Amino acid sequence: MKVYENPDRERWKALCQRPANDLTNLDQTVRTVMDRVRDEGDAALRDYTARFDGVELDDFAVTPRMIAAAKARLPVALREAIQTAKQNIETFHRKQAVPVEEIETMPGVRCWRESRGIDRVGLYIPGGTAPLFSTVLMLAVPAALAGCKEIILCSPPNANGVIHPAILYTAELCGVTKIFRIGGSQAIAAMTYGTETVPKVYKIFGPGNAYVTVAKQLASLEGLSIDMPAGPSEVLVCADAGATNSHVAADLLSQAEHGHDSQVVLITDTKAKAVAIREEVMRQLAELPREALASESIDNSLALIFPNWGDAVEYVNAYAPEHLILCMENAREFAAGVRNAGSVFLGYHTPESVGDYASGTNHTLPTYGYARQYSGVSLDSFVKKITFQELTPDGLRNIGPTVELMAEAEHLQAHRNAVRLRLQDL
């Protein structure tokens, strides 16, 4: 972890750079997979599953019997933990629904907006070194609340052709309608184009490796919507003098252990605090099962010393972190100046891990600086907003002349006539 003491603003741009994320060299490889799945359907999926996942499958669908067996293998305590997390996530996301309100913009002219769930959505859930059953909660819960008619889930099988039991249990618990044992870019291709087995979806959600990321980008060129651009996971922690060093170090490592390309950033106001936290990071790192992955991430990480917390908040907005932990006494005051962040964790007792799993907020968040213009996944991500308007005869009389004049000015006579003929009949 490199330490920078009160860096000049001219250096901030360089200090906001993430580890290189050049995916252009994967474009042709992934495009080949996408094209083959489009043209050959299930046959291509069987070939790629045998090649990449090491298992030959005749049928990709997960059956009720498989789900029941997964549930039986899952410890009761874990099932109860998943249920608690689901309840919290459901409570938070349900409150995001906005009641319909009709607005009279002028006498006799009423406008309103209503939400409709996207009919069919696709969820991709990685299953490699970290089977992310928590992401099933984060995606399937709001999808169900939004009223999506079909929720399709794809996740890679292991060498025995099995998806991790926690993923299957959580998927059933949250109302996923179909589950398929398909991973990687071929899963994204299947949901993009549809095959004999996998339905074509209208929007794709979920994290993944670089191949999955490129596949989602290519899917968006085919007219599909995706949740957001994705990069490696990241966290920025602001720690004042009252922050416990071991807590801050654990927060930093909780993101570092995601992968070698994750980035963690520490901001504090004294060099002594930065050095002490860095030493604690190295001590805890040596005890982690995923030390090899996390150590690569720590090599890419920064500790920045800003004696003035006003400069710190400006750097935070320039960096636009996915996760922002304010391990500070005046966390809410500092947070009032934050404009760019995916999710914010306030105070000494709020680790980022609670948002990852069970507090209720969504952990599918913009990375790589995209928090400048993107929000994290929410109930709105799974709905379309349809606007409505209704005019009374008096409403048409009131607004009609305005529309006629504007249509005339744009030389659109049929637009004008659609109003004029009605007014004449009135």
Short mmCIF file of C-alpha atoms in Angstrom, two decimals:
data_model
loop_
_atom_site.label_atom_id
_atom_site.label_comp_id
_atom_site.label_asym_id
_atom_site.label_seq_id
_atom_site.Cartn_x
_atom_site.Cartn_y
_atom_site.Cartn_z
CA MET A 1 0.00 0.00 0.00
CA LYS A 2 1.62 3.21 -1.21
CA VAL A 3 1.38 6.27 1.04
CA TYR A 4 0.88 9.77 -0.38
CA GLU A 5 1.07 12.74 1.96
CA ASN A 6 -1.20 15.69 1.09
CA PRO A 7 -0.86 15.17 -2.69
CA ASP A 8 -1.24 18.20 -4.96
CA ARG A 9 -4.48 18.40 -6.92
CA GLU A 10 -2.51 18.02 -10.14
CA ARG A 11 -1.76 14.44 -9.03
CA TRP A 12 -5.35 13.55 -8.14
CA LYS A 13 -6.25 12.36 -11.63
CA ALA A 14 -3.43 9.81 -11.55
CA LEU A 15 -4.35 8.82 -7.98
CA CYS A 16 -7.95 8.17 -9.07
CA GLN A 17 -6.89 5.64 -11.70
CA ARG A 18 -7.90 2.05 -11.09
CA PRO A 19 -5.71 -0.91 -12.07
CA ALA A 20 -5.72 -1.41 -15.83
CA ASN A 21 -8.99 -2.87 -17.07
CA ASP A 22 -8.33 -3.24 -20.80
CA LEU A 23 -10.89 -5.70 -22.14
CA THR A 24 -10.36 -5.03 -25.84
CA ASN A 25 -8.17 -8.12 -26.24
CA LEU A 26 -11.13 -10.28 -25.16
CA ASP A 27 -13.61 -8.77 -27.58
CA GLN A 28 -13.07 -11.17 -30.47
CA THR A 29 -12.94 -14.25 -28.23
CA VAL A 30 -16.22 -13.38 -26.57
CA ARG A 31 -17.81 -12.31 -29.83
CA THR A 32 -17.03 -15.77 -31.23
CA VAL A 33 -18.80 -17.38 -28.28
CA MET A 34 -21.80 -15.07 -28.66
CA ASP A 35 -22.11 -15.71 -32.39
CA ARG A 36 -21.85 -19.47 -31.98
CA VAL A 37 -24.51 -19.62 -29.27
CA ARG A 38 -26.76 -17.44 -31.44
CA ASP A 39 -26.32 -19.77 -34.42
CA GLU A 40 -26.09 -23.20 -32.76
CA GLY A 41 -28.08 -22.78 -29.56
CA ASP A 42 -27.92 -25.58 -27.00
CA ALA A 43 -25.31 -27.51 -28.99
CA ALA A 44 -22.85 -24.65 -28.52
CA LEU A 45 -23.74 -24.41 -24.82
CA ARG A 46 -23.02 -28.12 -24.32
CA ASP A 47 -19.65 -27.78 -26.01
CA TYR A 48 -18.61 -24.70 -24.03
CA THR A 49 -19.81 -26.21 -20.74
CA ALA A 50 -17.70 -29.31 -21.36
CA ARG A 51 -14.71 -27.20 -22.37
CA PHE A 52 -14.81 -24.48 -19.71
CA ASP A 53 -16.56 -26.15 -16.77
CA GLY A 54 -15.30 -29.69 -17.30
CA VAL A 55 -18.70 -31.37 -17.28
CA GLU A 56 -20.94 -32.77 -20.02
CA LEU A 57 -24.60 -31.90 -19.60
CA ASP A 58 -27.53 -32.98 -21.74
CA ASP A 59 -29.99 -30.76 -19.89
CA PHE A 60 -29.08 -27.41 -18.35
CA ALA A 61 -32.28 -26.88 -16.40
CA VAL A 62 -32.25 -27.25 -12.61
CA THR A 63 -35.11 -29.47 -11.45
CA PRO A 64 -37.21 -29.20 -8.27
CA ARG A 65 -35.51 -32.40 -7.06
CA MET A 66 -32.09 -30.74 -7.39
CA ILE A 67 -33.33 -27.73 -5.41
CA ALA A 68 -34.76 -29.96 -2.68
CA ALA A 69 -31.45 -31.82 -2.42
CA ALA A 70 -29.57 -28.51 -2.19
CA LYS A 71 -31.85 -27.30 0.59
CA ALA A 72 -31.29 -30.51 2.54
CA ARG A 73 -27.50 -30.08 2.31
CA LEU A 74 -27.55 -26.49 3.53
CA PRO A 75 -27.07 -25.97 7.28
CA VAL A 76 -30.18 -24.71 9.05
CA ALA A 77 -28.26 -21.75 10.50
CA LEU A 78 -27.24 -20.59 7.03
CA ARG A 79 -30.79 -20.97 5.73
CA GLU A 80 -32.03 -18.81 8.59
CA ALA A 81 -29.33 -16.20 7.92
CA ILE A 82 -30.39 -16.04 4.26
CA GLN A 83 -34.02 -15.63 5.31
CA THR A 84 -33.12 -12.74 7.63
CA ALA A 85 -31.14 -11.02 4.88
CA LYS A 86 -34.03 -11.51 2.44
CA GLN A 87 -36.46 -9.93 4.87
CA ASN A 88 -34.26 -6.84 5.32
CA ILE A 89 -33.60 -6.45 1.60
CA GLU A 90 -37.30 -6.89 0.88
CA THR A 91 -38.26 -4.29 3.50
CA PHE A 92 -35.85 -1.69 2.11
CA HIS A 93 -36.66 -2.26 -1.56
CA ARG A 94 -40.44 -2.42 -1.08
CA LYS A 95 -40.35 1.13 0.29
CA GLN A 96 -38.80 2.32 -2.99
CA ALA A 97 -42.12 1.91 -4.78
CA VAL A 98 -43.59 5.34 -5.53
CA PRO A 99 -47.38 5.73 -5.33
CA VAL A 100 -49.10 6.89 -8.51
CA GLU A 101 -49.94 10.59 -8.39
CA GLU A 102 -52.05 12.28 -11.03
CA ILE A 103 -50.93 15.84 -11.78
CA GLU A 104 -53.23 18.43 -13.36
CA THR A 105 -50.75 20.49 -15.38
CA MET A 106 -53.54 22.87 -16.43
CA PRO A 107 -57.32 22.70 -16.06
CA GLY A 108 -58.61 19.56 -17.77
CA VAL A 109 -55.14 18.14 -18.54
CA ARG A 110 -54.05 15.30 -16.26
CA CYS A 111 -50.71 13.43 -16.43
CA TRP A 112 -49.28 10.59 -14.37
CA ARG A 113 -46.70 7.84 -14.43
CA GLU A 114 -47.01 4.16 -13.55
CA SER A 115 -44.40 1.42 -13.14
CA ARG A 116 -44.54 -1.92 -14.93
CA GLY A 117 -42.15 -4.78 -14.22
CA ILE A 118 -39.88 -5.87 -17.07
CA ASP A 119 -41.53 -9.07 -18.29
CA ARG A 120 -38.41 -11.25 -18.38
CA VAL A 121 -35.07 -10.53 -16.70
CA GLY A 122 -31.86 -12.56 -16.59
CA LEU A 123 -29.62 -12.87 -13.55
CA TYR A 124 -26.02 -14.05 -13.82
CA ILE A 125 -24.53 -15.42 -10.60
CA PRO A 126 -20.81 -16.35 -10.54
CA GLY A 127 -19.99 -19.64 -8.91
CA GLY A 128 -16.20 -19.90 -8.95
CA THR A 129 -13.95 -19.23 -5.97
CA ALA A 130 -16.78 -17.34 -4.22
CA PRO A 131 -20.32 -18.60 -4.97
CA LEU A 132 -22.23 -15.34 -4.64
CA PHE A 133 -25.59 -16.47 -3.30
CA SER A 134 -25.89 -13.03 -1.68
CA THR A 135 -26.15 -11.56 -5.18
CA VAL A 136 -29.20 -13.75 -5.80
CA LEU A 137 -30.86 -11.89 -2.93
CA MET A 138 -29.81 -8.52 -4.28
CA LEU A 139 -31.23 -9.18 -7.74
CA ALA A 140 -34.12 -11.61 -7.33
CA VAL A 141 -35.78 -9.83 -4.40
CA PRO A 142 -36.31 -6.49 -6.22
CA ALA A 143 -37.17 -8.35 -9.45
CA ALA A 144 -39.99 -10.17 -7.67
CA LEU A 145 -41.17 -6.99 -5.93
CA ALA A 146 -41.19 -5.17 -9.28
CA GLY A 147 -43.55 -7.75 -10.74
CA CYS A 148 -41.22 -9.29 -13.32
CA LYS A 149 -43.17 -12.22 -14.75
CA GLU A 150 -40.11 -14.38 -15.46
CA ILE A 151 -36.82 -14.33 -13.56
CA ILE A 152 -34.17 -16.43 -15.31
CA LEU A 153 -30.97 -17.34 -13.46
CA CYS A 154 -27.77 -18.77 -14.92
CA SER A 155 -24.82 -19.95 -12.84
CA PRO A 156 -21.89 -22.21 -13.75
CA PRO A 157 -21.93 -25.84 -12.61
CA ASN A 158 -18.99 -27.48 -10.85
CA ALA A 159 -17.21 -30.56 -12.21
CA ASN A 160 -20.11 -32.69 -10.96
CA GLY A 161 -22.66 -30.63 -12.84
CA VAL A 162 -24.01 -29.04 -9.66
CA ILE A 163 -24.64 -25.39 -8.73
CA HIS A 164 -23.68 -24.41 -5.19
CA PRO A 165 -26.59 -25.36 -2.88
CA ALA A 166 -26.81 -21.89 -1.30
CA ILE A 167 -27.40 -20.37 -4.76
CA LEU A 168 -30.21 -22.84 -5.50
CA TYR A 169 -31.84 -22.44 -2.11
CA THR A 170 -31.74 -18.64 -2.29
CA ALA A 171 -33.06 -18.61 -5.86
CA GLU A 172 -36.11 -20.65 -4.94
CA LEU A 173 -36.67 -18.61 -1.78
CA CYS A 174 -36.67 -15.37 -3.78
CA GLY A 175 -39.02 -16.47 -6.55
CA VAL A 176 -36.65 -17.23 -9.43
CA THR A 177 -38.74 -18.99 -12.07
CA LYS A 178 -36.06 -20.88 -14.05
CA ILE A 179 -32.48 -21.85 -13.19
CA PHE A 180 -29.87 -23.06 -15.68
CA ARG A 181 -26.47 -24.62 -15.14
CA ILE A 182 -24.60 -22.38 -17.56
CA GLY A 183 -21.68 -20.06 -16.85
CA GLY A 184 -19.39 -17.53 -18.45
CA SER A 185 -19.95 -15.55 -21.61
CA GLN A 186 -21.97 -18.45 -23.04
CA ALA A 187 -24.62 -17.86 -20.36
CA ILE A 188 -24.86 -14.19 -21.31
CA ALA A 189 -25.13 -15.22 -24.96
CA ALA A 190 -27.92 -17.69 -24.17
CA MET A 191 -29.95 -15.03 -22.37
CA THR A 192 -29.22 -12.51 -25.12
CA TYR A 193 -30.41 -14.57 -28.07
CA GLY A 194 -32.39 -17.42 -26.53
CA THR A 195 -31.80 -21.08 -27.31
CA GLU A 196 -33.98 -24.19 -27.45
CA THR A 197 -33.77 -24.31 -23.65
CA VAL A 198 -32.95 -20.82 -22.37
CA PRO A 199 -35.44 -17.99 -22.96
CA LYS A 200 -34.30 -14.68 -24.40
CA VAL A 201 -34.50 -11.95 -21.73
CA TYR A 202 -34.94 -8.19 -21.96
CA LYS A 203 -32.43 -7.07 -19.35
CA ILE A 204 -29.38 -8.78 -17.83
CA PHE A 205 -28.08 -8.25 -14.31
CA GLY A 206 -25.17 -9.54 -12.30
CA PRO A 207 -21.39 -9.51 -11.84
CA GLY A 208 -18.82 -11.73 -13.47
CA ASN A 209 -15.27 -12.04 -14.71
CA ALA A 210 -13.81 -10.13 -17.62
CA TYR A 211 -15.42 -12.48 -20.18
CA VAL A 212 -18.85 -11.94 -18.65
CA THR A 213 -18.28 -8.19 -18.58
CA VAL A 214 -17.41 -8.11 -22.28
CA ALA A 215 -20.38 -10.37 -23.10
CA LYS A 216 -22.74 -7.97 -21.34
CA GLN A 217 -21.26 -5.08 -23.30
CA LEU A 218 -21.84 -6.97 -26.54
CA ALA A 219 -25.37 -7.88 -25.42
CA SER A 220 -26.14 -4.18 -25.01
CA LEU A 221 -25.18 -3.68 -28.66
CA GLU A 222 -27.88 -6.24 -29.54
CA GLY A 223 -30.58 -4.08 -28.00
CA LEU A 224 -30.63 -5.65 -24.54
CA SER A 225 -30.46 -3.53 -21.45
CA ILE A 226 -27.88 -4.31 -18.75
CA ASP A 227 -27.70 -3.23 -15.14
CA MET A 228 -24.55 -1.08 -15.47
CA PRO A 229 -20.95 -1.14 -16.69
CA ALA A 230 -18.80 -3.18 -14.34
CA GLY A 231 -15.23 -3.19 -13.16
CA PRO A 232 -13.35 -4.79 -10.27
CA SER A 233 -14.70 -4.25 -6.76
CA GLU A 234 -13.37 -1.33 -4.70
CA VAL A 235 -13.64 0.45 -1.37
CA LEU A 236 -12.50 3.81 -0.03
CA VAL A 237 -12.24 4.17 3.75
CA CYS A 238 -11.98 7.51 5.53
CA ALA A 239 -10.64 6.97 9.05
CA ASP A 240 -10.19 9.67 11.67
CA ALA A 241 -8.20 9.49 14.92
CA GLY A 242 -11.02 7.66 16.71
CA ALA A 243 -11.18 4.79 14.20
CA THR A 244 -9.90 1.43 15.46
CA ASN A 245 -6.98 0.37 13.28
CA SER A 246 -7.94 -3.30 13.22
CA HIS A 247 -11.49 -2.43 12.10
CA VAL A 248 -10.26 -0.24 9.26
CA ALA A 249 -7.75 -2.87 8.15
CA ALA A 250 -10.48 -5.52 8.07
CA ASP A 251 -12.68 -3.19 5.99
CA LEU A 252 -9.90 -2.68 3.48
CA LEU A 253 -9.16 -6.40 3.25
CA SER A 254 -12.84 -7.29 2.87
CA GLN A 255 -12.67 -5.80 -0.62
CA ALA A 256 -9.09 -6.81 -1.36
CA GLU A 257 -10.01 -10.50 -0.99
CA HIS A 258 -12.50 -10.24 -3.88
CA GLY A 259 -9.69 -10.50 -6.41
CA HIS A 260 -6.25 -9.42 -7.53
CA ASP A 261 -7.65 -6.46 -9.49
CA SER A 262 -9.74 -5.01 -6.66
CA GLN A 263 -8.57 -1.71 -5.30
CA VAL A 264 -8.73 -0.32 -1.78
CA VAL A 265 -8.00 3.25 -0.76
CA LEU A 266 -7.43 4.66 2.72
CA ILE A 267 -7.81 8.33 3.59
CA THR A 268 -6.75 9.68 6.97
CA ASP A 269 -5.41 12.94 8.35
CA THR A 270 -2.04 11.94 9.83
CA LYS A 271 0.90 9.91 8.60
CA ALA A 272 1.10 8.04 11.91
CA LYS A 273 -2.47 6.79 11.47
CA ALA A 274 -1.83 5.73 7.86
CA VAL A 275 1.32 3.79 8.80
CA ALA A 276 -0.38 2.09 11.76
CA ILE A 277 -3.32 0.95 9.61
CA ARG A 278 -1.00 -0.24 6.86
CA GLU A 279 0.90 -2.37 9.39
CA GLU A 280 -2.36 -3.84 10.67
CA VAL A 281 -3.43 -4.62 7.10
CA MET A 282 -0.25 -6.63 6.55
CA ARG A 283 -0.70 -8.46 9.85
CA GLN A 284 -4.30 -9.48 9.06
CA LEU A 285 -3.45 -10.25 5.44
CA ALA A 286 -1.06 -13.00 6.49
CA GLU A 287 -3.93 -14.79 8.26
CA LEU A 288 -6.42 -14.76 5.38
CA PRO A 289 -7.22 -17.95 3.42
CA ARG A 290 -7.32 -15.79 0.27
CA GLU A 291 -4.00 -14.11 1.07
CA ALA A 292 -2.59 -14.59 -2.43
CA LEU A 293 -5.51 -12.79 -4.10
CA ALA A 294 -5.75 -10.09 -1.49
CA SER A 295 -2.02 -9.33 -1.49
CA GLU A 296 -2.09 -8.53 -5.22
CA SER A 297 -4.94 -6.13 -4.57
CA ILE A 298 -3.08 -4.47 -1.70
CA ASP A 299 -0.14 -3.91 -4.04
CA ASN A 300 -2.44 -1.72 -6.17
CA SER A 301 -3.82 0.19 -3.21
CA LEU A 302 -3.27 3.66 -1.78
CA ALA A 303 -3.14 5.47 1.54
CA LEU A 304 -3.72 9.21 1.20
CA ILE A 305 -3.07 11.72 3.97
CA PHE A 306 -5.20 14.88 3.91
CA PRO A 307 -4.70 17.11 6.96
CA ASN A 308 -7.81 19.01 5.83
CA TRP A 309 -10.96 16.87 5.65
CA GLY A 310 -12.44 19.35 3.17
CA ASP A 311 -9.78 18.26 0.67
CA ALA A 312 -10.60 14.64 1.49
CA VAL A 313 -14.27 14.95 0.53
CA GLU A 314 -13.29 16.59 -2.76
CA TYR A 315 -10.94 13.68 -3.50
CA VAL A 316 -13.73 11.21 -2.66
CA ASN A 317 -15.98 12.89 -5.23
CA ALA A 318 -13.19 12.79 -7.81
CA TYR A 319 -12.57 9.08 -7.16
CA ALA A 320 -16.30 8.13 -7.01
CA PRO A 321 -15.92 4.87 -5.05
CA GLU A 322 -18.20 1.87 -5.28
CA HIS A 323 -18.17 1.56 -1.47
CA LEU A 324 -17.39 4.49 0.82
CA ILE A 325 -16.81 3.78 4.52
CA LEU A 326 -16.75 6.83 6.78
CA CYS A 327 -15.15 5.45 9.93
CA MET A 328 -15.36 8.86 11.56
CA GLU A 329 -16.97 10.63 14.48
CA ASN A 330 -18.60 13.22 12.21
CA ALA A 331 -19.58 10.78 9.48
CA ARG A 332 -22.94 12.35 8.67
CA GLU A 333 -21.45 15.82 8.43
CA PHE A 334 -18.75 14.53 6.05
CA ALA A 335 -21.34 12.55 4.05
CA ALA A 336 -23.34 15.72 3.37
CA GLY A 337 -20.58 16.73 0.95
CA VAL A 338 -20.43 13.38 -0.86
CA ARG A 339 -21.85 13.53 -4.38
CA ASN A 340 -20.27 10.50 -6.05
CA ALA A 341 -20.42 7.08 -4.38
CA GLY A 342 -22.25 3.80 -4.86
CA SER A 343 -23.10 3.12 -1.22
CA VAL A 344 -21.98 4.89 1.97
CA PHE A 345 -21.35 3.31 5.39
CA LEU A 346 -21.52 5.76 8.29
CA GLY A 347 -19.70 5.66 11.60
CA TYR A 348 -17.47 3.35 13.60
CA HIS A 349 -19.94 0.44 13.74
CA THR A 350 -20.97 0.10 10.08
CA PRO A 351 -18.67 -2.25 8.13
CA GLU A 352 -19.17 -2.57 4.39
CA SER A 353 -19.88 -6.28 4.89
CA VAL A 354 -23.36 -5.53 6.26
CA GLY A 355 -24.32 -3.93 2.96
CA ASP A 356 -22.85 -6.85 1.07
CA TYR A 357 -25.15 -9.25 2.83
CA ALA A 358 -28.01 -8.20 4.99
CA SER A 359 -28.60 -4.56 6.00
CA GLY A 360 -31.16 -4.12 3.22
CA THR A 361 -29.35 -1.92 0.70
CA ASN A 362 -28.29 -3.39 -2.62
CA HIS A 363 -24.69 -4.47 -3.17
CA THR A 364 -24.85 -4.34 -6.98
CA LEU A 365 -23.12 -0.99 -7.37
CA PRO A 366 -21.25 1.10 -9.96
CA THR A 367 -17.50 0.53 -9.97
CA TYR A 368 -14.51 2.01 -11.79
CA GLY A 369 -15.68 5.59 -11.23
CA TYR A 370 -19.13 5.02 -12.77
CA ALA A 371 -20.69 6.28 -9.52
CA ARG A 372 -20.29 9.73 -11.10
CA GLN A 373 -23.24 8.93 -13.37
CA TYR A 374 -24.80 5.60 -12.32
CA SER A 375 -26.80 4.46 -9.31
CA GLY A 376 -26.70 1.02 -7.79
CA VAL A 377 -29.39 -1.56 -8.54
CA SER A 378 -32.76 -0.76 -6.97
CA LEU A 379 -36.44 -1.52 -7.51
CA ASP A 380 -36.38 0.99 -10.37
CA SER A 381 -33.82 -1.17 -12.20
CA PHE A 382 -36.50 -3.81 -12.79
CA VAL A 383 -39.34 -1.60 -13.96
CA LYS A 384 -40.23 0.63 -16.86
CA LYS A 385 -42.01 3.91 -16.22
CA ILE A 386 -45.01 4.51 -18.49
CA THR A 387 -46.48 7.98 -18.70
CA PHE A 388 -50.22 8.61 -19.16
CA GLN A 389 -52.25 11.67 -20.02
CA GLU A 390 -55.99 12.31 -20.22
CA LEU A 391 -57.78 15.42 -21.43
CA THR A 392 -61.33 16.58 -20.87
CA PRO A 393 -63.04 18.69 -23.57
CA ASP A 394 -62.14 21.81 -21.59
CA GLY A 395 -58.59 20.53 -21.28
CA LEU A 396 -58.29 20.21 -25.05
CA ARG A 397 -59.69 23.73 -25.45
CA ASN A 398 -57.11 25.05 -22.98
CA ILE A 399 -54.02 23.34 -24.39
CA GLY A 400 -55.06 22.99 -28.05
CA PRO A 401 -54.00 26.44 -29.34
CA THR A 402 -50.55 26.01 -27.78
CA VAL A 403 -50.04 22.67 -29.54
CA GLU A 404 -51.38 24.00 -32.86
CA LEU A 405 -48.95 26.92 -32.84
CA MET A 406 -45.98 24.72 -31.98
CA ALA A 407 -46.87 22.12 -34.63
CA GLU A 408 -47.26 24.85 -37.27
CA ALA A 409 -43.82 26.24 -36.35
CA GLU A 410 -42.27 22.80 -36.90
CA HIS A 411 -44.14 22.35 -40.22
CA LEU A 412 -45.92 19.25 -38.92
CA GLN A 413 -49.44 19.75 -40.26
CA ALA A 414 -50.83 16.35 -39.26
CA HIS A 415 -49.85 17.08 -35.66
CA ARG A 416 -51.79 20.35 -35.89
CA ASN A 417 -54.77 18.64 -37.54
CA ALA A 418 -55.01 16.02 -34.81
CA VAL A 419 -55.81 18.87 -32.43
CA ARG A 420 -57.70 21.20 -34.80
CA LEU A 421 -60.23 18.61 -35.99
CA ARG A 422 -61.13 17.73 -32.43
CA LEU A 423 -61.51 21.37 -31.49
CA GLN A 424 -63.74 21.96 -34.51
CA ASP A 425 -65.95 19.04 -33.49
CA LEU A 426 -66.22 20.46 -29.99
#
